[in-house]
JSON list of C-alpha atoms in Angstrom, two decimals:
[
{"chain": "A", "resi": 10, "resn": "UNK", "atom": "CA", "xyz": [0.00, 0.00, 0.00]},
{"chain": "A", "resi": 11, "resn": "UNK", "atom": "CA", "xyz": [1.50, 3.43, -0.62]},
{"chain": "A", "resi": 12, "resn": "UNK", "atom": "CA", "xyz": [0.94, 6.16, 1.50]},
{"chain": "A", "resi": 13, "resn": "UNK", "atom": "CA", "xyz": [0.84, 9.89, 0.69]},
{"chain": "A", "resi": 14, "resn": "UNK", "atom": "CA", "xyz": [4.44, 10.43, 2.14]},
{"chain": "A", "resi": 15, "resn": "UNK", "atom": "CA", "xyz": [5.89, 7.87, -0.85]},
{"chain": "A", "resi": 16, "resn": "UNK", "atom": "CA", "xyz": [3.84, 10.20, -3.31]},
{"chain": "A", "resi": 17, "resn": "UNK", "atom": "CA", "xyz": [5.54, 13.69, -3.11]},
{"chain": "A", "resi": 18, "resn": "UNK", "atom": "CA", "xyz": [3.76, 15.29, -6.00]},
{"chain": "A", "resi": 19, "resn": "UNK", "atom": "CA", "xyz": [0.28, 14.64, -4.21]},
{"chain": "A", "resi": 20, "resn": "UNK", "atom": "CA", "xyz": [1.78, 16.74, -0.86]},
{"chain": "A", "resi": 21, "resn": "UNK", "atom": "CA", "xyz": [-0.36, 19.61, -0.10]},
{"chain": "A", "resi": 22, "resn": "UNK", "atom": "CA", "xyz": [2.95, 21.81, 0.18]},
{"chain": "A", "resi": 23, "resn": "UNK", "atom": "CA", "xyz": [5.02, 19.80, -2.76]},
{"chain": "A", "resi": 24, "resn": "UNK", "atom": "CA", "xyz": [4.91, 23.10, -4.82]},
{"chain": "A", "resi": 25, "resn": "UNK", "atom": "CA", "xyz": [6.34, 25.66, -2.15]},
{"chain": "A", "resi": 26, "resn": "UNK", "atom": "CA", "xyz": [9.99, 25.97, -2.58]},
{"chain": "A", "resi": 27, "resn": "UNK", "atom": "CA", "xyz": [12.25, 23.10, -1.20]},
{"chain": "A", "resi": 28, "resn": "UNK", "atom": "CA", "xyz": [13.83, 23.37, 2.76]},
{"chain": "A", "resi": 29, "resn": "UNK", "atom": "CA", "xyz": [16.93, 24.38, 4.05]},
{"chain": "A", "resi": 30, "resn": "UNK", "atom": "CA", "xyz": [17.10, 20.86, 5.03]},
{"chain": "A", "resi": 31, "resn": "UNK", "atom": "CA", "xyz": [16.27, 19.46, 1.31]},
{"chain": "A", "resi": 32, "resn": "UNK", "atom": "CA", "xyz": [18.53, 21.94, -0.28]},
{"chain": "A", "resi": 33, "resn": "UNK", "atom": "CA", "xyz": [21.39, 21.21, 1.81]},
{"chain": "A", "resi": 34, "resn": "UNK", "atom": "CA", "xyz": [21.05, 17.44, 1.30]},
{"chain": "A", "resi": 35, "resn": "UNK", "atom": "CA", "xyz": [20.59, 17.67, -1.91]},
{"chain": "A", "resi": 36, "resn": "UNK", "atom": "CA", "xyz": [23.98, 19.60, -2.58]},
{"chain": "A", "resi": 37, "resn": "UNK", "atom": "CA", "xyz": [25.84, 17.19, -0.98]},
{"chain": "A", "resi": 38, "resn": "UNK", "atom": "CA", "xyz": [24.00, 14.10, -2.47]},
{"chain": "A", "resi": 39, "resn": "UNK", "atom": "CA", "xyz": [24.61, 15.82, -6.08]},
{"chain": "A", "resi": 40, "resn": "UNK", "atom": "CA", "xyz": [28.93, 16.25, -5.08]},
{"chain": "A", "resi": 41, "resn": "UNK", "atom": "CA", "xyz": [29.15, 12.77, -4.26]},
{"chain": "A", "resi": 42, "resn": "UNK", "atom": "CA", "xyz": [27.17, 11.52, -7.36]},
{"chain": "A", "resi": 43, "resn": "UNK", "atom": "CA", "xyz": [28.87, 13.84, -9.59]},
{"chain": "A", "resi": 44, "resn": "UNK", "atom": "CA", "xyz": [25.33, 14.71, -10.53]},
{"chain": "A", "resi": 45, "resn": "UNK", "atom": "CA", "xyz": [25.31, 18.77, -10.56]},
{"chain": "A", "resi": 46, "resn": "UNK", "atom": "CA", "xyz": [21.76, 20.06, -9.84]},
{"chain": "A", "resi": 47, "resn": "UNK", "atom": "CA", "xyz": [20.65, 23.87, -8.76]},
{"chain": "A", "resi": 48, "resn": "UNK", "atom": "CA", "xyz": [18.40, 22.58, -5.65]},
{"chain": "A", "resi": 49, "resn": "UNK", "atom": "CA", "xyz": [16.62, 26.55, -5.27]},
{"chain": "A", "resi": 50, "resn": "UNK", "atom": "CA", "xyz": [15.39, 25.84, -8.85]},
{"chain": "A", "resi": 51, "resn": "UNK", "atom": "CA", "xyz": [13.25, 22.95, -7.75]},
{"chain": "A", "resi": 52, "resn": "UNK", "atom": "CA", "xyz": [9.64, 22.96, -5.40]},
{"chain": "A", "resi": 53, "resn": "UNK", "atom": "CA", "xyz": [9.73, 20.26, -2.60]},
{"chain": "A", "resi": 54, "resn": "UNK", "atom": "CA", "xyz": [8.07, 17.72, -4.17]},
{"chain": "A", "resi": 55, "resn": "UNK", "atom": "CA", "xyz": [10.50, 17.77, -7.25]},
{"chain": "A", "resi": 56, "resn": "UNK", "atom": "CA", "xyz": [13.47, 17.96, -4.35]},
{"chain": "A", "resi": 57, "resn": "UNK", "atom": "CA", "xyz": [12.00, 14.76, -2.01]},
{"chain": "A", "resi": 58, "resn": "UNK", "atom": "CA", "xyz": [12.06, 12.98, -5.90]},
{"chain": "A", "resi": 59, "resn": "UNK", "atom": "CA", "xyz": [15.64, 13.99, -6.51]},
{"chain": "A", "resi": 60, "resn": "UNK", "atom": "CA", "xyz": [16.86, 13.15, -3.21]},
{"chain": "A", "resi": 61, "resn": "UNK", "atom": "CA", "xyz": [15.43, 9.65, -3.79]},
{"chain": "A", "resi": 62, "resn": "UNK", "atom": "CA", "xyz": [17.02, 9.10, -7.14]},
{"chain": "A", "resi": 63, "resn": "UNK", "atom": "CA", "xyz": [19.96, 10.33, -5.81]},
{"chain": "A", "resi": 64, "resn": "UNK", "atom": "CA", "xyz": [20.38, 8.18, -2.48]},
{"chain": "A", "resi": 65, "resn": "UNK", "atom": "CA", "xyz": [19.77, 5.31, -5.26]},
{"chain": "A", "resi": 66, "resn": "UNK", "atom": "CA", "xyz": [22.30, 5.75, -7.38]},
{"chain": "A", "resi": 67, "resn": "UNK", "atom": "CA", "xyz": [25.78, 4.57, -7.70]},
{"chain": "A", "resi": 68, "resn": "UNK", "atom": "CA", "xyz": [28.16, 7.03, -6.27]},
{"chain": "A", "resi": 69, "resn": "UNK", "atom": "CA", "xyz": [30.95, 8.63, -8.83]},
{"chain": "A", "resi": 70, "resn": "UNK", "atom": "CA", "xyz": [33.56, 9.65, -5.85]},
{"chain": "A", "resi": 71, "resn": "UNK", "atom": "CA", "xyz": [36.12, 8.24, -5.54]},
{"chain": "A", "resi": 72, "resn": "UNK", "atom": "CA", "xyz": [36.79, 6.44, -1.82]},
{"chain": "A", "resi": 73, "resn": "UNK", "atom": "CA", "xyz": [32.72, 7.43, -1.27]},
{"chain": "A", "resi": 74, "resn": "UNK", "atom": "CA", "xyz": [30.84, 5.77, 1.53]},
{"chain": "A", "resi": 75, "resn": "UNK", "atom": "CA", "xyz": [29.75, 2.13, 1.19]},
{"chain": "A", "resi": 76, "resn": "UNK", "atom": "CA", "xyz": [26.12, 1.71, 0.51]},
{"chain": "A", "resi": 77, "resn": "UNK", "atom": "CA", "xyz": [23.39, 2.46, 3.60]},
{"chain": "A", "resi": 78, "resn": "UNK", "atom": "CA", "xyz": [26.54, 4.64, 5.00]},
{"chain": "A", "resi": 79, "resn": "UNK", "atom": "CA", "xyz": [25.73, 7.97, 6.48]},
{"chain": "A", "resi": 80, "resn": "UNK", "atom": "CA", "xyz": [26.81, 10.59, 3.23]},
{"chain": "A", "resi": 81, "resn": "UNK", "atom": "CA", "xyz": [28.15, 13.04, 6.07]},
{"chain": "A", "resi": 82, "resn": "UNK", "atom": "CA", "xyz": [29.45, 12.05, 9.53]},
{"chain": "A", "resi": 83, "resn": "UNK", "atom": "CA", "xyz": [27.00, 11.96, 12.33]},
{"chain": "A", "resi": 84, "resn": "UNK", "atom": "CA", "xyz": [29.55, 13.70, 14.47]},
{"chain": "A", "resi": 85, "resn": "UNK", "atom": "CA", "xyz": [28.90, 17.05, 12.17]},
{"chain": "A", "resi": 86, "resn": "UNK", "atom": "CA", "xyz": [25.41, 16.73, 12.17]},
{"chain": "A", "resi": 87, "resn": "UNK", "atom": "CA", "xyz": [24.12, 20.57, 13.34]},
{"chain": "A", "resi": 88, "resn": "UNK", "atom": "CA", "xyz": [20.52, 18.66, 14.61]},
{"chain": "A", "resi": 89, "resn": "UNK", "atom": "CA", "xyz": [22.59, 15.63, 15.98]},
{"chain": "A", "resi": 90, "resn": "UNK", "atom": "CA", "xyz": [21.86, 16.44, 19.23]},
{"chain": "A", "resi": 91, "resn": "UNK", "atom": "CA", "xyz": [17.65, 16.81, 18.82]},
{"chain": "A", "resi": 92, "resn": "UNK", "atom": "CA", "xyz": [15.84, 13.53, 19.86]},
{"chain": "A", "resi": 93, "resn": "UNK", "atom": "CA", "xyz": [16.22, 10.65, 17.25]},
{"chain": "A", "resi": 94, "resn": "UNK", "atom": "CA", "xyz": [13.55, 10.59, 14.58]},
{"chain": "A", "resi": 95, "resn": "UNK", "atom": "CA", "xyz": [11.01, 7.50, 14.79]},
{"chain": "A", "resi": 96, "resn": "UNK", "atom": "CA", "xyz": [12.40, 6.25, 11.76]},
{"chain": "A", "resi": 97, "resn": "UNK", "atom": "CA", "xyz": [15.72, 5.77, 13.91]},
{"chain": "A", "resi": 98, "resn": "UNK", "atom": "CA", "xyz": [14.44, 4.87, 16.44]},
{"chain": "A", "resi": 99, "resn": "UNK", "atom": "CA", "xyz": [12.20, 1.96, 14.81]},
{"chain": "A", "resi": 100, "resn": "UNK", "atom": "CA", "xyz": [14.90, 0.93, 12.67]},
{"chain": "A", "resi": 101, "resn": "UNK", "atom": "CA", "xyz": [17.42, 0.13, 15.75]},
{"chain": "A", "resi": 102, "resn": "UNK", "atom": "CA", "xyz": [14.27, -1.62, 17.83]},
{"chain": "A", "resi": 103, "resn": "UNK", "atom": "CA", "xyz": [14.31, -4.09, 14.24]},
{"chain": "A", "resi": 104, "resn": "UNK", "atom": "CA", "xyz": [17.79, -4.75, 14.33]},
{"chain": "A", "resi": 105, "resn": "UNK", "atom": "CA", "xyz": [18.26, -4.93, 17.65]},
{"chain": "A", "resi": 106, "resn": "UNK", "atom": "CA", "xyz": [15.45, -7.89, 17.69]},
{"chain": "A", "resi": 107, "resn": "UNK", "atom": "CA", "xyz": [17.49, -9.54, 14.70]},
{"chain": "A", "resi": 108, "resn": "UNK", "atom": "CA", "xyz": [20.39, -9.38, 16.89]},
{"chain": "A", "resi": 109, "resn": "UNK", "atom": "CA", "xyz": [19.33, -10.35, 20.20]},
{"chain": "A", "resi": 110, "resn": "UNK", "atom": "CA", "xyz": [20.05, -7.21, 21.74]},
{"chain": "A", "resi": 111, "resn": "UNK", "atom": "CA", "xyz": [18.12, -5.17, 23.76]},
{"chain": "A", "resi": 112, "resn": "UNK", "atom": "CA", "xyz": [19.06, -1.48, 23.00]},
{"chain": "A", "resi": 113, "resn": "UNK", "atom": "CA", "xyz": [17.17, 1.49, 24.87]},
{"chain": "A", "resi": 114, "resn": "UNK", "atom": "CA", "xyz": [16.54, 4.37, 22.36]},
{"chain": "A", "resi": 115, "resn": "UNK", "atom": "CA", "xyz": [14.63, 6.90, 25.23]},
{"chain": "A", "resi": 116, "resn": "UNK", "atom": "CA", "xyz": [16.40, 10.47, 25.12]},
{"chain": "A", "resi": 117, "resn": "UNK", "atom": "CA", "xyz": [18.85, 9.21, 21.96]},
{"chain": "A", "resi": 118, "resn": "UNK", "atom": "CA", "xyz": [19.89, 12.01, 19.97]},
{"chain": "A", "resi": 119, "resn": "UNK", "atom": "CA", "xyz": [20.13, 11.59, 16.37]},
{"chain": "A", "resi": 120, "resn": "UNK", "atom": "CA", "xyz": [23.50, 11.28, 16.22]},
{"chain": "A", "resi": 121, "resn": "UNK", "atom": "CA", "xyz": [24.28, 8.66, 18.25]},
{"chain": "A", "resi": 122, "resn": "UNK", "atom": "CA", "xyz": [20.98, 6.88, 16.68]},
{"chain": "A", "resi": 123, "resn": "UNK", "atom": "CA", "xyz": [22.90, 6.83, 13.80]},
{"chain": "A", "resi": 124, "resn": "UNK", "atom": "CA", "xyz": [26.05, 5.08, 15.13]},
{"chain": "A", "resi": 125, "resn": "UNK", "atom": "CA", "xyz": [23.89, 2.80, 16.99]},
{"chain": "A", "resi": 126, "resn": "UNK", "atom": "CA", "xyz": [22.27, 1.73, 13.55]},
{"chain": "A", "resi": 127, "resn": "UNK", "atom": "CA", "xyz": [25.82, 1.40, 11.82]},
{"chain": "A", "resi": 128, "resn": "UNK", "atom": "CA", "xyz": [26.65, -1.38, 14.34]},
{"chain": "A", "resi": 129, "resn": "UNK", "atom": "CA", "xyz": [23.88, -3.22, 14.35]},
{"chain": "A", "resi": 130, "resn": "UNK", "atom": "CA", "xyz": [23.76, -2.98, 10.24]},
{"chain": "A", "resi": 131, "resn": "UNK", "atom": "CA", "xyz": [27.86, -4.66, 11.01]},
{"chain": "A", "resi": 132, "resn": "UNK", "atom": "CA", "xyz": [26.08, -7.45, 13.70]},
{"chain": "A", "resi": 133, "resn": "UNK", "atom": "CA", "xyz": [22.79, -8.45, 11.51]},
{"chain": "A", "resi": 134, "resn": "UNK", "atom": "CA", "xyz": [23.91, -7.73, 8.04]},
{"chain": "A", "resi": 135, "resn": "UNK", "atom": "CA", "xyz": [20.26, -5.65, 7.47]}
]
């Protein structure tokens, strides 16, 4: 079943222009896929889109990050300290299952969600 959230161009706000957040990922995603892209030319729904096709593709840098790996490091994160998303936070309750582990992710920021999720990816292989 596919929700509104895995249909951008159906988002109520999918034609206002694209985030900081969006913009800023995008930039980066473009560098390390050699891909060049102007992100302020594109609304948010064209900008969620890109960012998928991006994440997707095979990375042009050389010595770039292995698959699933985090494009920047956690540790530079400016919102690495605000409470880990759900997505995080569901994620590591998954793996943690798979790996017989029983990890507590109450008051986890987002960065140290993310290094929590890069060892359990290295322990289960998910």
């Amino acid at each position: 079943m596919t929700s509104q959230l895995d249909n951008p161009s159906s988002w109520a706000t999918g034609n206002d222009a694209p985030t900081e957040k969006q913009k800023a990922f995008l930039t980066t995603l473009a560098a390390d896929k050699d891909a060049p892209l102007d992100p302020s030319s594109m609304n948010k729904s064209e900008a969620s889109s890109k960012i998928n096709e991006l994440k997707n593709a095979e990375s042009k840098s050389p010595g770039a990050a292995a698959a699933g790996a985090p494009i920047q490091n956690p540790d530079t994160w400016t919102t690495g300290e605000e409470q880990a998303t759900g997505k995080q936070t569901g994620y590591i309750a998954a793996m943690a299952r798979e790996a017989g582990e029983k990890v507590e992710t109450g008051g986890m920021g987002k960065t140290e969600a993310s290094k929590t999720i890069g060892a359990l990816k290295e322990k289960t292989g998910m």
